Tab-separated table of C-alpha atoms in Angstrom:
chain	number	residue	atom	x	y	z
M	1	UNK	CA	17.680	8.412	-84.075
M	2	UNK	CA	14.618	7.882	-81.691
M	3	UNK	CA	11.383	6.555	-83.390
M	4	UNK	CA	8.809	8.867	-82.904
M	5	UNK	CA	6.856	8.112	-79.868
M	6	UNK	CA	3.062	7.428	-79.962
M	7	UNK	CA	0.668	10.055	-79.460
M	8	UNK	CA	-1.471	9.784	-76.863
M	9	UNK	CA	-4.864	11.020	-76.503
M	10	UNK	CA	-5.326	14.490	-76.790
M	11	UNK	CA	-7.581	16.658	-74.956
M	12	UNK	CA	-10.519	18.805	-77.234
M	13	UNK	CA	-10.002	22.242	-77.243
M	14	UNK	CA	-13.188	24.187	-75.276
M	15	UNK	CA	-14.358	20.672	-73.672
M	16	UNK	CA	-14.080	20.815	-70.175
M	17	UNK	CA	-15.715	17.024	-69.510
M	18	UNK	CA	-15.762	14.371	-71.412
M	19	UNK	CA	-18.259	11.349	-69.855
M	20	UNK	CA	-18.612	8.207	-71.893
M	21	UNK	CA	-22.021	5.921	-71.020
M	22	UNK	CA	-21.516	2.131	-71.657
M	23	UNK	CA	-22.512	-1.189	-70.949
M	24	UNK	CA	-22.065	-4.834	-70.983
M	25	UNK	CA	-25.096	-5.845	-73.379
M	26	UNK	CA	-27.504	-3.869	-75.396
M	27	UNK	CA	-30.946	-3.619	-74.724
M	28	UNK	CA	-30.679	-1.849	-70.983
M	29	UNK	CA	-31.538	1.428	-72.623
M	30	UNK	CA	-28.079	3.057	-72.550
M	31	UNK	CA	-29.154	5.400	-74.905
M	32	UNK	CA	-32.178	6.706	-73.512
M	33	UNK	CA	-30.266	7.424	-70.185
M	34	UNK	CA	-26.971	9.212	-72.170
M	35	UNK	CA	-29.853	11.142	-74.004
M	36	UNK	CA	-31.970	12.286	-71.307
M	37	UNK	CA	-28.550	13.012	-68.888
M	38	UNK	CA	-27.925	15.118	-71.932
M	39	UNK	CA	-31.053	17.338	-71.795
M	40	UNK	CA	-31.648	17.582	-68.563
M	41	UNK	CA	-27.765	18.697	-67.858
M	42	UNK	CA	-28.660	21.412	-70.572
M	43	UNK	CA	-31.925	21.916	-68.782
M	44	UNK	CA	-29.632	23.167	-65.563
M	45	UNK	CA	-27.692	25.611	-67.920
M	46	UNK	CA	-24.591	23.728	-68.861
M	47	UNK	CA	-23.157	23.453	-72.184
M	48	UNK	CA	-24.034	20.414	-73.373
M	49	UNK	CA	-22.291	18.081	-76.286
M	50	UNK	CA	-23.706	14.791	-77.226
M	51	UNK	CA	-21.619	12.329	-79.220
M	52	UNK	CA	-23.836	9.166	-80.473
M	53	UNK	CA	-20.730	6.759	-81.403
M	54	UNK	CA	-23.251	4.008	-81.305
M	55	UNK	CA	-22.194	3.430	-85.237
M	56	UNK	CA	-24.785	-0.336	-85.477
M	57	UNK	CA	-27.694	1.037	-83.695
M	58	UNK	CA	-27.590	4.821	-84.053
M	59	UNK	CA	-30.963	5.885	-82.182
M	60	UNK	CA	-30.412	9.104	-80.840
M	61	UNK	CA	-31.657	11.223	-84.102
M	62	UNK	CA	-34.806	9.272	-83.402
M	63	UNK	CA	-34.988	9.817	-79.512
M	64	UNK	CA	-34.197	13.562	-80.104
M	65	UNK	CA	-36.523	13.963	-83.275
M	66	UNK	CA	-34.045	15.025	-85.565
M	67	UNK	CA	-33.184	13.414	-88.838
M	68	UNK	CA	-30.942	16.620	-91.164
M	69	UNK	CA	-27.975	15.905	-92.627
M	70	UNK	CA	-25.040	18.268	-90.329
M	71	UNK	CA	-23.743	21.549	-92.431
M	72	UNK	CA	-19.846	21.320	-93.720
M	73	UNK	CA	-17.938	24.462	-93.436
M	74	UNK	CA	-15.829	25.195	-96.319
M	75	UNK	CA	-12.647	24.060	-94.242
M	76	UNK	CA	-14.525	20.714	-94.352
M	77	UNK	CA	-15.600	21.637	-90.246
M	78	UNK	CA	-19.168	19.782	-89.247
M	79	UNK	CA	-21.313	22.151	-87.469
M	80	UNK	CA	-23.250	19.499	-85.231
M	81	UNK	CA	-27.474	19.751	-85.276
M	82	UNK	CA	-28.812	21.070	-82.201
M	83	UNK	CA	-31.632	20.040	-80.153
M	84	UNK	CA	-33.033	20.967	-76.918
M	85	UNK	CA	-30.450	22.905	-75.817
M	86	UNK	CA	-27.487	20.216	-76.654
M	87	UNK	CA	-24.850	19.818	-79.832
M	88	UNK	CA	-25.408	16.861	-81.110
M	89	UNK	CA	-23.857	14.753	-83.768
M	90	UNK	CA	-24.722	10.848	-84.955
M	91	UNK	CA	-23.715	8.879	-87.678
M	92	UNK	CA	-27.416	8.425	-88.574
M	93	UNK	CA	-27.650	11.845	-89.762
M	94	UNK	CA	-25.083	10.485	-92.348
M	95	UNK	CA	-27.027	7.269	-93.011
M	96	UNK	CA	-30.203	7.412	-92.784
M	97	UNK	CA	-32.896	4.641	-92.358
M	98	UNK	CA	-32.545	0.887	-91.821
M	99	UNK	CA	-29.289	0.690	-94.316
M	100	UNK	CA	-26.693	-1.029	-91.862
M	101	UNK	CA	-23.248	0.295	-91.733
M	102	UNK	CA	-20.795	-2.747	-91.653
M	103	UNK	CA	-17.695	-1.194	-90.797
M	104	UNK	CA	-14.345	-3.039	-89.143
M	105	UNK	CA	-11.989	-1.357	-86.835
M	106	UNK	CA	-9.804	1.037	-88.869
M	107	UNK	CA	-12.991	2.732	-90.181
M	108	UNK	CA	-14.296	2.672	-87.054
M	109	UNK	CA	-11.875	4.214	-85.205
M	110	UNK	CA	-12.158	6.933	-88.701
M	111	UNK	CA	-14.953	7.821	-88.101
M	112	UNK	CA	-14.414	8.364	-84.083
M	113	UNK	CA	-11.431	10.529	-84.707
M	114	UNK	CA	-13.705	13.046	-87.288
M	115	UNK	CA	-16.714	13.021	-84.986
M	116	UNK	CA	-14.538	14.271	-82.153
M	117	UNK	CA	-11.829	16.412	-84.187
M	118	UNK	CA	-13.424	17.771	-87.371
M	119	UNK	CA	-16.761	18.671	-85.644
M	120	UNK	CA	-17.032	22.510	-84.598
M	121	UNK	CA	-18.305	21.816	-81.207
M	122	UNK	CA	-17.081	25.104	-79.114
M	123	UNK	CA	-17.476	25.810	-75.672
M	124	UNK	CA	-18.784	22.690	-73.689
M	125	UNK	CA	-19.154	22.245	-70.432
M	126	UNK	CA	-20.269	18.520	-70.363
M	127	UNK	CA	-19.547	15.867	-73.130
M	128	UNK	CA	-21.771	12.662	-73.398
M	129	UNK	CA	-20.482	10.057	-75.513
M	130	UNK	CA	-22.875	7.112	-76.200
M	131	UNK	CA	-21.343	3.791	-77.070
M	132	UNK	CA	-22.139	1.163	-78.576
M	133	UNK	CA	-22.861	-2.263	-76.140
M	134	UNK	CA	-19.959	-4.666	-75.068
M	135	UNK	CA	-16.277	-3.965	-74.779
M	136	UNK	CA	-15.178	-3.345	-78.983
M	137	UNK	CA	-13.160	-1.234	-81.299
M	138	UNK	CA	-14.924	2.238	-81.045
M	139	UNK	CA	-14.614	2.467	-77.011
M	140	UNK	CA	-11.225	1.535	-77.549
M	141	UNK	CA	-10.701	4.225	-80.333
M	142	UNK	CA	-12.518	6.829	-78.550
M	143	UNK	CA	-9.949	5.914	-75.354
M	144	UNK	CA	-7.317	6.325	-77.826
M	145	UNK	CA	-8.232	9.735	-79.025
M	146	UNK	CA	-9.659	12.007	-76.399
M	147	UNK	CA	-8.879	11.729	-72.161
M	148	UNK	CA	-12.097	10.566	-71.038
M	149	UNK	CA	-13.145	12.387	-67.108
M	150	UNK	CA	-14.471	8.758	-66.685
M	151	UNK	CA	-17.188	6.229	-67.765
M	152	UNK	CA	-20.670	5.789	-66.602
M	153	UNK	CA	-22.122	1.417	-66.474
M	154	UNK	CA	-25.933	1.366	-67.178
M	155	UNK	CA	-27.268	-1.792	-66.204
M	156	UNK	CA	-30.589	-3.205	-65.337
M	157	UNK	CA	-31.058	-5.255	-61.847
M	158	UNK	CA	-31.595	-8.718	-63.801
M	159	UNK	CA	-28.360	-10.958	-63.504
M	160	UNK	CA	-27.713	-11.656	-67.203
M	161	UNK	CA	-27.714	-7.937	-67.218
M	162	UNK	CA	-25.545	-7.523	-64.510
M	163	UNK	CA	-23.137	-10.251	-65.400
M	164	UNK	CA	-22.084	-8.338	-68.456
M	165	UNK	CA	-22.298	-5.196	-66.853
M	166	UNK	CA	-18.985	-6.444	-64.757
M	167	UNK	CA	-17.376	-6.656	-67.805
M	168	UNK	CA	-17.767	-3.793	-68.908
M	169	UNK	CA	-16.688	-2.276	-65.219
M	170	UNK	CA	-13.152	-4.746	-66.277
M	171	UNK	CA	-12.704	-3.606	-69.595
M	172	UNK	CA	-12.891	0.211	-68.131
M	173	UNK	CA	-10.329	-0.062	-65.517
M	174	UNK	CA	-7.932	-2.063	-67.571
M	175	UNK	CA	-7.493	0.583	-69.773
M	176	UNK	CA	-7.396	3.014	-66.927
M	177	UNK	CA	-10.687	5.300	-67.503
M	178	UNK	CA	-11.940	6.656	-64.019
M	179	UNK	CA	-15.567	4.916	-63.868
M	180	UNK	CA	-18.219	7.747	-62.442
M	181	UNK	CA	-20.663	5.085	-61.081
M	182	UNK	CA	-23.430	2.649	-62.025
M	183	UNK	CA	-27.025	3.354	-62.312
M	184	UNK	CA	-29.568	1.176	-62.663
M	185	UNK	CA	-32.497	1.207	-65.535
M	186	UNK	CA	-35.606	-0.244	-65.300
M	187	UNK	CA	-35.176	-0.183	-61.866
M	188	UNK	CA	-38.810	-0.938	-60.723
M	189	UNK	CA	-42.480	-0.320	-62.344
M	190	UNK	CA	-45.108	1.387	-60.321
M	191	UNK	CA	-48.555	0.411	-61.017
M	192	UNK	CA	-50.904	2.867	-62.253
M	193	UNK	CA	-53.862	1.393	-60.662
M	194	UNK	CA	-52.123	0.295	-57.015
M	195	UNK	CA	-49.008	2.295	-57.174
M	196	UNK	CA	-47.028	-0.461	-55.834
M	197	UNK	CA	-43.660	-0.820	-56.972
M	198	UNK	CA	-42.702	-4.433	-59.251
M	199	UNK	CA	-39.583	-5.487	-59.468
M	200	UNK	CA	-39.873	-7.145	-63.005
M	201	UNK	CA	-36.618	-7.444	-63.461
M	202	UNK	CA	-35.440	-8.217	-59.849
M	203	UNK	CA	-34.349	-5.804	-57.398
M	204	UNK	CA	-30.925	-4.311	-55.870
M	205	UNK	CA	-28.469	-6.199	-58.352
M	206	UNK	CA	-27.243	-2.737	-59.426
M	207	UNK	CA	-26.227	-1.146	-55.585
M	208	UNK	CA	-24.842	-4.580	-54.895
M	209	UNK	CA	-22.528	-4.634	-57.802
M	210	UNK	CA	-21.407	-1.059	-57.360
M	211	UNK	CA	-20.887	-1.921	-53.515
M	212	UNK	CA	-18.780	-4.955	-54.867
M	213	UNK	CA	-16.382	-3.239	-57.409
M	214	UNK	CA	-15.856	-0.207	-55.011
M	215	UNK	CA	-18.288	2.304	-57.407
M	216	UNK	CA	-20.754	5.292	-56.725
M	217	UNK	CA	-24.391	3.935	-57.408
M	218	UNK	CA	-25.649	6.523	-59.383
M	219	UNK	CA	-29.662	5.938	-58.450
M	220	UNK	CA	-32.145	3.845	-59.733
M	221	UNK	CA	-34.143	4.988	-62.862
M	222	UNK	CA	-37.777	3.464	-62.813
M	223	UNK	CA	-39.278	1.385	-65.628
M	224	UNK	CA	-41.646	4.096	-67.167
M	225	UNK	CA	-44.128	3.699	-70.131
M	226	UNK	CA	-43.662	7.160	-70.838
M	227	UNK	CA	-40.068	7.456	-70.580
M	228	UNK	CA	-40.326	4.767	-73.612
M	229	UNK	CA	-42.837	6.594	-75.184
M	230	UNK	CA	-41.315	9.992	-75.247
M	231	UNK	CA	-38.022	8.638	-76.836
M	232	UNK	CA	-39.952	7.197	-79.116
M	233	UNK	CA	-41.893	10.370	-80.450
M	234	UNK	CA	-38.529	12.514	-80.263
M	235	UNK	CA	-38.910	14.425	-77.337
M	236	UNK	CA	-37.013	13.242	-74.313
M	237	UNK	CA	-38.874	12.886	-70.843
M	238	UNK	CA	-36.944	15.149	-69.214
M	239	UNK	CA	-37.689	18.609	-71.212
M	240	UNK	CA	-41.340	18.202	-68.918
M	241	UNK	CA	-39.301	19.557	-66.001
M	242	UNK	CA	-37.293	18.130	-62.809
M	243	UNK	CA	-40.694	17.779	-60.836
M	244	UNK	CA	-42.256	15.500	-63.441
M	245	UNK	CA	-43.771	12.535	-61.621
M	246	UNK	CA	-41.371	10.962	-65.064
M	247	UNK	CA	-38.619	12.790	-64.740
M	248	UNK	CA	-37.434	12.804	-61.173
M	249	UNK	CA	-35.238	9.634	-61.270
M	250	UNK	CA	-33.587	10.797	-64.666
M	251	UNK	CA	-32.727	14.466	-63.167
M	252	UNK	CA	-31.989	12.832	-59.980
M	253	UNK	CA	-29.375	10.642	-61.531
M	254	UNK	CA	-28.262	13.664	-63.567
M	255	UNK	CA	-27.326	15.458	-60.080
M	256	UNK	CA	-25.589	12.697	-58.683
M	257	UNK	CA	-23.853	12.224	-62.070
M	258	UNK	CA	-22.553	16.010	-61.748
M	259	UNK	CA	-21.185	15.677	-58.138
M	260	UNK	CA	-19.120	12.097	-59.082
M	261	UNK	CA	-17.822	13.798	-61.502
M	262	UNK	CA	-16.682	16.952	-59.936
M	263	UNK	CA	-14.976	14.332	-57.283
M	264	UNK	CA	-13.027	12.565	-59.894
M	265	UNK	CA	-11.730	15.674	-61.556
M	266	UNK	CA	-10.521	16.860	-57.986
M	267	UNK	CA	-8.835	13.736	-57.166
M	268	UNK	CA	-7.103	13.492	-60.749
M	269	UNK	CA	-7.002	17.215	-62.324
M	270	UNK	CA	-4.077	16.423	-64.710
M	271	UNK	CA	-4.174	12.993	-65.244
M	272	UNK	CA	-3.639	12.207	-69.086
M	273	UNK	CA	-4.726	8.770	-70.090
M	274	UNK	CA	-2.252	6.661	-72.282
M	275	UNK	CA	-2.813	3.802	-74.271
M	276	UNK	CA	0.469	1.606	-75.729
């Protein structure tokens, strides 16, 4: 008699894409670009999911100003909060405040599997899954449990930055997800007074790297007091409209985040990742 073979990711019924935004380090604002791709896709009139499986730093109920617990269905379902348009689910709607969650692997991956399986998330066009910084157990158990359509590097242009951003570019194609492209955050600052643009954190490392590694640069999103400022207060930058003076690089990068994806679905429609 056979052992029973492995299953292998399976796909979520009435998600067409599922687009996972990582990165080598924290602290490039990974989740204020997964957020704000999120709104502004809904903003065009797709059907938008976003999945905050950043379990240590769970900041999206914060950038999105919501902070209610999800309702349970009787059949123990999770209808996920939504928010400017998008479904949304986060484990800090499940725990609150500054009270850390110090998990290990198997719970981890636990709570990965319910977020995706047991949450009634119907039809979506667009899936964005924000993880957590660095190459650990939940990318690896959300690669496990759902074919990703491929994985999207933020980085900003400063080396250190960059340097771990490769890894993270590694870690993806060694476990065979389709990488979209990299963008680059906190691209520049323009000055309010000169409008000159400062390259505070160095200039071009992003294009480079995506020229090196054979990847779509995604666009350059600019350092922005006010992008800050409106994650802060709950109400992402991009619900003041694509021809914000703020907005432009985040719905810019939103469009070119569409296209690279419609090419890698077209290049590999039935592709089913497995992981042994």
């Amino acid at each position: 008699m056979q052992p029973p073979q492995a299953q292998g990711p399976q796909p979520l019924p009435g998600v067409e894409t599922i687009v996972a935004i990582g990165s080598g380090k924290g602290g490039v604002g990974k989740t204020t670009v997964a957020v704000n791709l999120a709104v502004a896709m809904a903003r065009m009139g797709y059907r938008v999911a976003l999945l905050d499986a950043d379990v240590y730093g769970p900041n999206v109920p914060l950038m999105l100003g919501a902070s209610e617990a999800p309702r349970v269905l009787p059949d123990n379902r999770i209808v996920p909060l939504e928010k400017f348009g998008i479904k949304v689910i986060s484990v800090g709607f499940l725990n609150p405040g500054d009270k850390p969650l110090i998990w290990r692997g198997p719970m981890l991956h636990s709570i990965i599997k319910q977020f995706l399986g047991q949450v009634d998330w119907g039809q979506i066009d667009y899936m964005v899954v924000d993880l957590p910084p660095g190459t650990g157990d939940v990318a690896i158990s959300l690669i496990q449990t759902v074919p990703l359509t491929g994985a999207i590097v933020v980085t900003t242009p400063s080396d250190v930055s960059l340097q771990d951003a490769r890894k993270a570019i590694e870690m993806f194609r060694q476990v065979k997800v389709d990488i979209v492209g990299l963008v680059e955050n906190m691209s520049f600052f323009v000055c309010p007074h000169c409008h000159t643009e400062i390259d505070i954190f160095s200039k071009g490392g992003g294009e480079s790297t995506a020229k090196q590694f054979g990847l779509s640069f995604l666009g350059r999103i600019e350092l922005d007091p006010d992008i800050r400022k409106s994650g802060d207060s709950g109400n992402p930058i991009v619900i003041a409209g694509e021809q914000s003076e703020h907005a432009k690089s985040l719905y810019a990068f939103a469009r070119a985040v569409i296209a690279r994806v419609q090419e890698v679905k077209a290049a590999a429609p039935e592709r089913v990742i497995q992981i042994r």
